[in-house]
One Martini backbone bead per residue (centre of mass of N, CA, C, O) as a GRO file, in nm:
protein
   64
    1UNK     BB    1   0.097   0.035   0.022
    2UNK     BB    2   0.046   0.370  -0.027
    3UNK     BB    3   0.149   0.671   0.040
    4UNK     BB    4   0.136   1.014   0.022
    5UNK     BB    5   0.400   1.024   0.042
    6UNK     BB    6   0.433   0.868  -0.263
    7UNK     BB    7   0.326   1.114  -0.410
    8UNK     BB    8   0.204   1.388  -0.630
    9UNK     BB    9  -0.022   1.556  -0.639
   10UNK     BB   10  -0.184   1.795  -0.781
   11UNK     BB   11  -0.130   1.944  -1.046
   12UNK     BB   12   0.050   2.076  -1.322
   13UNK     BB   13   0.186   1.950  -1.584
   14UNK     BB   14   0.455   2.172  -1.567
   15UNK     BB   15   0.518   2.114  -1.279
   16UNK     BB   16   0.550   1.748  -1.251
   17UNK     BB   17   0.790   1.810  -1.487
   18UNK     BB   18   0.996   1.948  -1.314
   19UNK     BB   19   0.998   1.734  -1.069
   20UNK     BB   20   1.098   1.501  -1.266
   21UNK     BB   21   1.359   1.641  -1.371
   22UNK     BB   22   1.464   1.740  -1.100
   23UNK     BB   23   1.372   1.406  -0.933
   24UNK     BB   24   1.072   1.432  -0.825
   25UNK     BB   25   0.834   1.203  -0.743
   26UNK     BB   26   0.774   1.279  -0.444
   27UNK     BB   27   0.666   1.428  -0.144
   28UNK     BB   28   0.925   1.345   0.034
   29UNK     BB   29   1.168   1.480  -0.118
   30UNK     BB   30   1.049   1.807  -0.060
   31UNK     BB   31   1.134   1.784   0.226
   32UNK     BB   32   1.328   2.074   0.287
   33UNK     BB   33   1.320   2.196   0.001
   34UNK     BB   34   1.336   2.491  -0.127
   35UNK     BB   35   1.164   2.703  -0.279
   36UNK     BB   36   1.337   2.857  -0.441
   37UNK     BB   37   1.429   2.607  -0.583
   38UNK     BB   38   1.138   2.563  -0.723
   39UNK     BB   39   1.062   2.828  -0.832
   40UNK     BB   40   1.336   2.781  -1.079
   41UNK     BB   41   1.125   2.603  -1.238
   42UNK     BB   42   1.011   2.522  -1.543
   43UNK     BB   43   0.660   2.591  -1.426
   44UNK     BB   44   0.664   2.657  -1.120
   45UNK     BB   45   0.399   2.777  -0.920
   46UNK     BB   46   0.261   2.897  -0.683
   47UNK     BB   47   0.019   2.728  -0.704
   48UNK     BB   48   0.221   2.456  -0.675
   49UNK     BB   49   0.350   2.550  -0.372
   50UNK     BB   50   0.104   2.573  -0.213
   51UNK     BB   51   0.012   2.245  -0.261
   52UNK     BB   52   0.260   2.144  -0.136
   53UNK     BB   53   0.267   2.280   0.130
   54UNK     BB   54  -0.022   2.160   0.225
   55UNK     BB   55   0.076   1.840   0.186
   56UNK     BB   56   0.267   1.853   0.368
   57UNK     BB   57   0.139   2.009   0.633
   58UNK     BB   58  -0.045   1.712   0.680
   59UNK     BB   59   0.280   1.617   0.767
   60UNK     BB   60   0.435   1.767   0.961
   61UNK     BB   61   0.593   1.946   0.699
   62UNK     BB   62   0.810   2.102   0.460
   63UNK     BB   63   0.955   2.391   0.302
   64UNK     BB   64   1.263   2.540   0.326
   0.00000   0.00000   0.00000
């Protein structure tokens, strides 16, 4: 069975697209890397930066 942190939310698909290329499969592995660090993914915007936010801060995680 798998966990919630082990898929990433639904986003847009550029958004998803930059998590994927960037190596990021999991919502596991957002936990504590920086914001600026994800907003400078090319498709990564705000409101997806917010709705990861939201799914880490579920799980008592966040973004660095």
């Amino acid at each position: 069975m798998t966990s919630p942190l082990d898929t990433l939310p639904k986003i847009g698909a550029p958004a998803t697209r930059a998590l994927h290329g960037a190596g990021y499969t999991t919502l596991r592995q957002l936990a504590g890397v920086p914001r600026s660090d994800l907003a400078k993914l090319h498709g990564m915007g705000p409101k997806a930066l917010g709705i990861l936010q939201a799914a880490l801060e579920q799980h008592n995680l966040g973004l660095g």
